[in-house]
GROMACS .gro file of C-alpha atoms in nm:
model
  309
    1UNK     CA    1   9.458   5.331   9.601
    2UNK     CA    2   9.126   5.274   9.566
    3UNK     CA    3   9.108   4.904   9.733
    4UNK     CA    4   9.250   5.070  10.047
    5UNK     CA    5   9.031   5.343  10.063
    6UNK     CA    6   8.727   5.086  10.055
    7UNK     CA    7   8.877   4.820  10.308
    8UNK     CA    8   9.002   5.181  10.549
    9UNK     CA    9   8.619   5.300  10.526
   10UNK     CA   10   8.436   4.935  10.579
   11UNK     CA   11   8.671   4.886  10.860
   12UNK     CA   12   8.665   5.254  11.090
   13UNK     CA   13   8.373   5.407  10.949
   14UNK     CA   14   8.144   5.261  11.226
   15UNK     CA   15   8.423   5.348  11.489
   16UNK     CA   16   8.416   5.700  11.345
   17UNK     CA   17   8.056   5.742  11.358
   18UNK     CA   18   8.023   5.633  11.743
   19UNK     CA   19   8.370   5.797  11.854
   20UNK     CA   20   8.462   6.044  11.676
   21UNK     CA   21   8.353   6.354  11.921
   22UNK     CA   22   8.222   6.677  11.732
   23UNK     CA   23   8.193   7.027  11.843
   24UNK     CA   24   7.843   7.152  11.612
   25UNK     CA   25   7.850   7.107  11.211
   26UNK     CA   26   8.172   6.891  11.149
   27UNK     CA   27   8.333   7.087  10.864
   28UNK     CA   28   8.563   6.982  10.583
   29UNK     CA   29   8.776   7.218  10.408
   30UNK     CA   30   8.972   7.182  10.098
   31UNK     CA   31   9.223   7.463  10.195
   32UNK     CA   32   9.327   7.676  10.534
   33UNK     CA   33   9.183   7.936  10.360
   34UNK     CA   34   8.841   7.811  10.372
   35UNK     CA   35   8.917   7.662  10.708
   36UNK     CA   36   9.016   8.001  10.796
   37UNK     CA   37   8.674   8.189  10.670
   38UNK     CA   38   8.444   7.879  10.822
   39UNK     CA   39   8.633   7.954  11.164
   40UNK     CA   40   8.532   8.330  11.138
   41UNK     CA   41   8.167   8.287  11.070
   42UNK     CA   42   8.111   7.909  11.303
   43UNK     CA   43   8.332   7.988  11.616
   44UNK     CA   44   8.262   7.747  11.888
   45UNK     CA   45   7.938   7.590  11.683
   46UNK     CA   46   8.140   7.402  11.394
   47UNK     CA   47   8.486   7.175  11.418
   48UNK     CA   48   8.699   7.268  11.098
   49UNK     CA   49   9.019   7.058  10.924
   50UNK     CA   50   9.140   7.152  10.630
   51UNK     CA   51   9.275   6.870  10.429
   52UNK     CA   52   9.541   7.104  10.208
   53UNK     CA   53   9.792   7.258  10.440
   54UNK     CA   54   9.896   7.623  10.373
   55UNK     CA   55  10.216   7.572  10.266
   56UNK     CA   56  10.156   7.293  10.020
   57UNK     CA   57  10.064   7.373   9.625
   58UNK     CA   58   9.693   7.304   9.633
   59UNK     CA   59   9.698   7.151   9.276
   60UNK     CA   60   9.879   6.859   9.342
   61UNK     CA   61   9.780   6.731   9.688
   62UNK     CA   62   9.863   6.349   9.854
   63UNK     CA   63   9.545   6.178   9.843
   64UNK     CA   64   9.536   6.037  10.180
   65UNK     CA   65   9.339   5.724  10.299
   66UNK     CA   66   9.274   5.914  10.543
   67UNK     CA   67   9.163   6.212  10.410
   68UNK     CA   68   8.823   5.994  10.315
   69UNK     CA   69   8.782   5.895  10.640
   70UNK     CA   70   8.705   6.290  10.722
   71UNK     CA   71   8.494   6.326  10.410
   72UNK     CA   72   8.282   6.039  10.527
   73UNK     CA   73   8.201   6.166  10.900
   74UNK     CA   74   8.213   6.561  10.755
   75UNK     CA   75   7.859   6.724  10.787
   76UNK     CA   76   7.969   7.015  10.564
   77UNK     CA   77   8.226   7.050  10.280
   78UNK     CA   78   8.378   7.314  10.133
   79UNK     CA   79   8.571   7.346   9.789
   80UNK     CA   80   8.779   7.644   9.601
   81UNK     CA   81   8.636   7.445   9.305
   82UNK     CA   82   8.733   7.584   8.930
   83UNK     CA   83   8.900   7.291   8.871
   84UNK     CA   84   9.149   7.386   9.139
   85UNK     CA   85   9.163   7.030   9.348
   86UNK     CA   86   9.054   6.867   9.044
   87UNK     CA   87   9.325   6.651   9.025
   88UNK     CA   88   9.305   6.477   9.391
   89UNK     CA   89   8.963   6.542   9.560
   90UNK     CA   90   8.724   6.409   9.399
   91UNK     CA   91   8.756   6.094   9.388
   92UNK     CA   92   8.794   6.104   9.729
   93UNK     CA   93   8.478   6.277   9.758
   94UNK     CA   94   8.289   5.967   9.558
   95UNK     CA   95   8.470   5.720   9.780
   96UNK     CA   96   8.345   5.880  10.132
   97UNK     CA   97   8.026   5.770  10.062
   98UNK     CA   98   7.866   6.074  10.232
   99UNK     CA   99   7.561   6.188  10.020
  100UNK     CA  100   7.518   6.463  10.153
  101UNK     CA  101   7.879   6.607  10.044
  102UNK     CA  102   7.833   6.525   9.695
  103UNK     CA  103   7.878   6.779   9.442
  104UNK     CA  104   7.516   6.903   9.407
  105UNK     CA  105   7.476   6.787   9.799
  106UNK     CA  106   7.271   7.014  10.078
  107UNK     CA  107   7.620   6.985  10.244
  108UNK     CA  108   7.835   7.081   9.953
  109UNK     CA  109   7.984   7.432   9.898
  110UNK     CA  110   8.164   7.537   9.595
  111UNK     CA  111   8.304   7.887   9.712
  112UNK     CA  112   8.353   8.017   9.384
  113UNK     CA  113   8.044   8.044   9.305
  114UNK     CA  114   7.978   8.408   9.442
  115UNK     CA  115   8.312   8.514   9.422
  116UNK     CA  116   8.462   8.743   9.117
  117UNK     CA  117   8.678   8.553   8.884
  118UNK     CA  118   8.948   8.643   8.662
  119UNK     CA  119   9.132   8.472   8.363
  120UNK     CA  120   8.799   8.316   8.227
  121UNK     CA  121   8.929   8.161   7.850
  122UNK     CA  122   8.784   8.287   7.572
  123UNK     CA  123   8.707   7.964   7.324
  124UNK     CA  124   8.921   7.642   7.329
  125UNK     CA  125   9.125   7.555   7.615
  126UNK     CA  126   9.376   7.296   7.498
  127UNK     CA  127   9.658   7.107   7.638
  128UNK     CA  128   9.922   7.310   7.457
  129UNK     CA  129   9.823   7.589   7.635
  130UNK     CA  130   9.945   7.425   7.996
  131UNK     CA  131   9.752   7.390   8.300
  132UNK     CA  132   9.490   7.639   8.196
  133UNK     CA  133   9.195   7.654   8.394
  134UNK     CA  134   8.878   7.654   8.196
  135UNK     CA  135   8.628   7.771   8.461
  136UNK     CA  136   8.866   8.107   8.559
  137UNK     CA  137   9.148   8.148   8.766
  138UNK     CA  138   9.134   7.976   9.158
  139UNK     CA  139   9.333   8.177   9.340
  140UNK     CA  140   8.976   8.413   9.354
  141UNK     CA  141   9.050   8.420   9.714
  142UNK     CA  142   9.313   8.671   9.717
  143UNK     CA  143   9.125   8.927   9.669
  144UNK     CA  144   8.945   9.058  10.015
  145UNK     CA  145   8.654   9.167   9.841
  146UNK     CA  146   8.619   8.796   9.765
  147UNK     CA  147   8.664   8.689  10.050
  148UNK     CA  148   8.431   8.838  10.207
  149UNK     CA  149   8.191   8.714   9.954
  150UNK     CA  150   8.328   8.357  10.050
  151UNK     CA  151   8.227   8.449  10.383
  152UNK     CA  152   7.874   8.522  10.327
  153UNK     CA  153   7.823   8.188  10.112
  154UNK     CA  154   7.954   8.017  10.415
  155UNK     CA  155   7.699   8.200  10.639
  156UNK     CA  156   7.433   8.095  10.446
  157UNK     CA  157   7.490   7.763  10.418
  158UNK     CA  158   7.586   7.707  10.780
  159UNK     CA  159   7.279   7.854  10.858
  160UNK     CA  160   7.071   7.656  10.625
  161UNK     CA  161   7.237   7.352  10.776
  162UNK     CA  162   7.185   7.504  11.167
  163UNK     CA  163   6.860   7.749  11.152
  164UNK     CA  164   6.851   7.802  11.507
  165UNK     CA  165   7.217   7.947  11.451
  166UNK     CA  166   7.114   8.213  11.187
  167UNK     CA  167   7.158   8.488  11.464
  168UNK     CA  168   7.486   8.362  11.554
  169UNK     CA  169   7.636   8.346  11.234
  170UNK     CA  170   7.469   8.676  11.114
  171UNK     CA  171   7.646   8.836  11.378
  172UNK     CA  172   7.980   8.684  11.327
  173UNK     CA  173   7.997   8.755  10.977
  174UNK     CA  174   7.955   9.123  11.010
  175UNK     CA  175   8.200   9.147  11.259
  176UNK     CA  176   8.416   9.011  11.028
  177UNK     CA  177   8.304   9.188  10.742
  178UNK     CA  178   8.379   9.501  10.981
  179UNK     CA  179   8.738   9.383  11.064
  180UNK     CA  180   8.807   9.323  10.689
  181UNK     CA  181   8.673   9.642  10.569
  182UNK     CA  182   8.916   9.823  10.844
  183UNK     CA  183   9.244   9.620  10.702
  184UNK     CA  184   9.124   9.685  10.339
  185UNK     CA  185   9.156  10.035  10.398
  186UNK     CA  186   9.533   9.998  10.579
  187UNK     CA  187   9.635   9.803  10.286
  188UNK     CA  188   9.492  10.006  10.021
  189UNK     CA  189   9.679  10.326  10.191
  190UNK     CA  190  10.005  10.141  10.197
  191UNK     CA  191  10.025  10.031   9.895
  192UNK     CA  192   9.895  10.323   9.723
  193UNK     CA  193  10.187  10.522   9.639
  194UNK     CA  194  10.325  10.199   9.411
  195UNK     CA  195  10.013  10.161   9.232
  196UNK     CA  196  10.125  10.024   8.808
  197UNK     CA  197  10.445   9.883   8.987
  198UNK     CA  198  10.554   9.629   8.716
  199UNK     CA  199  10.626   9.270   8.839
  200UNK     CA  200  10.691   8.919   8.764
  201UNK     CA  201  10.544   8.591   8.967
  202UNK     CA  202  10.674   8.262   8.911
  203UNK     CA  203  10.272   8.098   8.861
  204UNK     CA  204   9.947   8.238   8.784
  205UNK     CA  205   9.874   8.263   9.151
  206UNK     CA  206   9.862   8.664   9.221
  207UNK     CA  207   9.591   8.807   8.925
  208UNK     CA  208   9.320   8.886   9.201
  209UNK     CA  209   9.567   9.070   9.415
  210UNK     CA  210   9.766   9.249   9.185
  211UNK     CA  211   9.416   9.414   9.045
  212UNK     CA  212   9.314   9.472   9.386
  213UNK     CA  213   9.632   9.659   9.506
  214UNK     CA  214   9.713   9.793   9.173
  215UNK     CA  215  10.036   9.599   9.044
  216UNK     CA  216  10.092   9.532   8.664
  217UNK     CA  217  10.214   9.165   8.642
  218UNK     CA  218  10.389   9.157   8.300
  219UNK     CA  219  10.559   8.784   8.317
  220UNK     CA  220  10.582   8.425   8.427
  221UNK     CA  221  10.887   8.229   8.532
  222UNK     CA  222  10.637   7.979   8.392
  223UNK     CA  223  10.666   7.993   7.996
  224UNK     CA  224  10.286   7.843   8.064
  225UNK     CA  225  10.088   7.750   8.368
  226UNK     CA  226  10.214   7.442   8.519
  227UNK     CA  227  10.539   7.384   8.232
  228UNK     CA  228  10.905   7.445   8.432
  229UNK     CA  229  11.092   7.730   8.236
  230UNK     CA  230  11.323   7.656   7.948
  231UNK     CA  231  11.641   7.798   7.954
  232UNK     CA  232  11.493   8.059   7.625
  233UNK     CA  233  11.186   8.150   7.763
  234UNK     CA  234  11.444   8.249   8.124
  235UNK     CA  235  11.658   8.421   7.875
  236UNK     CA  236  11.337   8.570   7.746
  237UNK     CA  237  11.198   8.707   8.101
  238UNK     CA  238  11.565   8.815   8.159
  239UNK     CA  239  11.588   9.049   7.890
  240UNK     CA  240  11.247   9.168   7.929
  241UNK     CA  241  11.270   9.303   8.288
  242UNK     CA  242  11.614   9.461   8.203
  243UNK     CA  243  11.407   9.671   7.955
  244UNK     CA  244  11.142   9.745   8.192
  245UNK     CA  245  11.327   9.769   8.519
  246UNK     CA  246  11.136   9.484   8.672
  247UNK     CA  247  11.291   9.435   9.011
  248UNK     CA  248  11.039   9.213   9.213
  249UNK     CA  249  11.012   8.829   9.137
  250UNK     CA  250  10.699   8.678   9.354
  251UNK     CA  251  10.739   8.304   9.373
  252UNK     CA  252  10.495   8.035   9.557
  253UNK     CA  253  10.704   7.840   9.875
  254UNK     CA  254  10.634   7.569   9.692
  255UNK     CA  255  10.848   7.635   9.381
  256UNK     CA  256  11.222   7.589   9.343
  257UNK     CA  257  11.368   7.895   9.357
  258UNK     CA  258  11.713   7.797   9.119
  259UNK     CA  259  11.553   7.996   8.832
  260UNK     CA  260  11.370   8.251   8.974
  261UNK     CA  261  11.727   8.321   9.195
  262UNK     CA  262  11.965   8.371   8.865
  263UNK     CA  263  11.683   8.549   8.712
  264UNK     CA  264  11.721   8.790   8.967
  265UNK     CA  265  12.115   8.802   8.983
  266UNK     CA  266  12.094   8.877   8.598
  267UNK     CA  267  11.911   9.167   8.680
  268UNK     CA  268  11.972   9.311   9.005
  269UNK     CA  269  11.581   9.187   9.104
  270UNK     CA  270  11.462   9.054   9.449
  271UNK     CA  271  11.274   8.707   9.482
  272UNK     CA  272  11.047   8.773   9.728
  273UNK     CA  273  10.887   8.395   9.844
  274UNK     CA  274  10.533   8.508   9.954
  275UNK     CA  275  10.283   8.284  10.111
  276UNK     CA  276   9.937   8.266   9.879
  277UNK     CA  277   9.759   8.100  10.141
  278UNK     CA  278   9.684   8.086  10.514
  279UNK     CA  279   9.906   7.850  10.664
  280UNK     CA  280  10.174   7.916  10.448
  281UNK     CA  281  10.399   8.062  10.737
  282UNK     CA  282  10.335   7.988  11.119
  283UNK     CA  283  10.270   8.399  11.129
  284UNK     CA  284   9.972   8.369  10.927
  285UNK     CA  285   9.691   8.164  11.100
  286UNK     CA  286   9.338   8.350  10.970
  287UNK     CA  287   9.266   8.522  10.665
  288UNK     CA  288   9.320   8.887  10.776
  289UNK     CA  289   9.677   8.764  10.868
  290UNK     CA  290   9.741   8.672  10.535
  291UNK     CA  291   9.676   8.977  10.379
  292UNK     CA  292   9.853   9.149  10.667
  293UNK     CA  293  10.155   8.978  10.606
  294UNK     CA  294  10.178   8.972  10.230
  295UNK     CA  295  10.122   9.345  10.170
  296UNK     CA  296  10.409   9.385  10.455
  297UNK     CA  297  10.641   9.133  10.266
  298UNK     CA  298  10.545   9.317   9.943
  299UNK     CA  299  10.652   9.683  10.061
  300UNK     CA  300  10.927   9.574  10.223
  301UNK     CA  301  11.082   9.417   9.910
  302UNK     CA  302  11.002   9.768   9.723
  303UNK     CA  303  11.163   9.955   9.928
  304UNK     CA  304  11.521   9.737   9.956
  305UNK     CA  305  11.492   9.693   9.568
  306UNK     CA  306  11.490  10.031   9.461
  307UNK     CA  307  11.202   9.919   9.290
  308UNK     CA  308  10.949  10.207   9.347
  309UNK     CA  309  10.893  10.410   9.050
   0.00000   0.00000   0.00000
């Protein structure tokens, strides 16, 4: 790969530079999500792609020629970070050649790093132990008090990168943090009368959002992060949500659903395949639509479960 990275930059990065046409501070996301956020705080001063699409697992991600091509013309980038695109992004990063997007860069922004983060190991992480993250869990960003954290970081450094547009930004950011704070309370009130409603998910995706709207998640399809499920450890699960009642399944689109489905016809469960990300359906294009949608999925599969307490 790394030959035709260097031969596709030496070739179009000069054509990039003089044709590439940019709208404001030319911004690189990892995820939609991100994209999503930078689009509520920028508007019509910054031009966002996000080089993860929603419905694609974010761990494992095509690196794309192309994708440094971006990275090289980008005046801004912005990463989940704990590890989470570890495994395809940075080396793209080092071959863009873009100082200024370097980890450590004015124009680098590790969202993470104001955001609350769960499932922080306590001593040794290990390869036995999976695809364990050993900065915290990634999927911080679905929890809206996060992102709205995510959203200030982004204000800030837009505005440290544009400080004629401080007013701009300021303003956009608390009309989003007004909009958010409005669905928060919608979402909370639905899903208040299932608050300690036992479930299972298929990957570690969902800790942020089952604190936030109060579910217990007491199993994995996974037997550990990133290891398919042997047929003991499905056996396992089975038996356990017989003896709890368990009833809702959450899986990732990206996952096969052939376990998680006989799972659920062993015990008269639902699989309910809900989106983690923006993007992840055509319904959900910004961040308050993901939310929105999920919490609707959610209640929806309660209720045709029987699964309420």
């Amino acid at each position: 790969m790394k030959p035709l990275v260097c031969v596709a930059v030496a070739i179009l990065a000069a054509s990039i530079q003089t044709t590439h046409a940019r709208a404001g501070i030319s911004v690189i996301t990892s995820t939609e999500d991100l994209a999503a956020l930078v689009r509520e705080i920028g508007g019509d001063k910054v031009s966002v792609e996000a080089l993860a699409k929603g419905y694609q697992d974010p761990h494992f991600v095509e690196a794309k020629p192309s994708f440094v091509l971006k990275l090289h013309s980008a005046d801004l980038l912005v990463v989940v970070g704990r590890e989470l695109e570890g495994g395809w992004l940075p080396p793209l990063i080092t071959q863009s050649r873009n100082p200024k997007i370097q980890p450590g860069g004015a124009a680098y922004l590790d969202a993470s790093l104001t955001a609350r983060i769960l499932d922080v190991p306590a001593g040794q992480v290990t390869r036995a132990m999976g695809d364990v993250h050993p900065q915290g869990n990634p999927h911080y960003w679905l929890d809206p008090g996060n992102g709205r954290l995510m959203a200030k970081a982004i204000q800030d450094k837009l505005t440290s990168l544009t400080p004629g547009d401080a007013a701009y930004f300021a303003q956009r950011y608390a009309d989003f943090d007004r909009r958010l704070a409005d669905a928060e309370k919608r979402w909370q009130a639905a899903v208040a009368p299932y608050k300690g409603l036992k479930i299972v998910t298929y990957h570690r995706s969902w800790p942020n959002f089952a604190e936030v709207f109060g579910l217990d998640v007491v199993g994995y399809v996974e037997p550990k992060p990133g290891i398919p499920p042997s047929p003991a450890h499905q056996l396992g699960l089975t038996q356990e949500m017989k003896r709890l009642g368990i009833k809702i399944i959450l899986v990732e689109p990206y996952f096969d659903l052939q376990t998680p489905n006989k799972i659920a016809r062993d015990v008269g469960a639902k699989v309910v395949v809900m989106p983690p990300s923006v993007g992840g359906v055509k319904e959900v294009q910004n961040y308050v639509q993901l939310f929105d949608y999920d919490v609707a999925l959610l209640l929806a599969a309660i209720k045709e479960s029987g699964a309420a307490r």
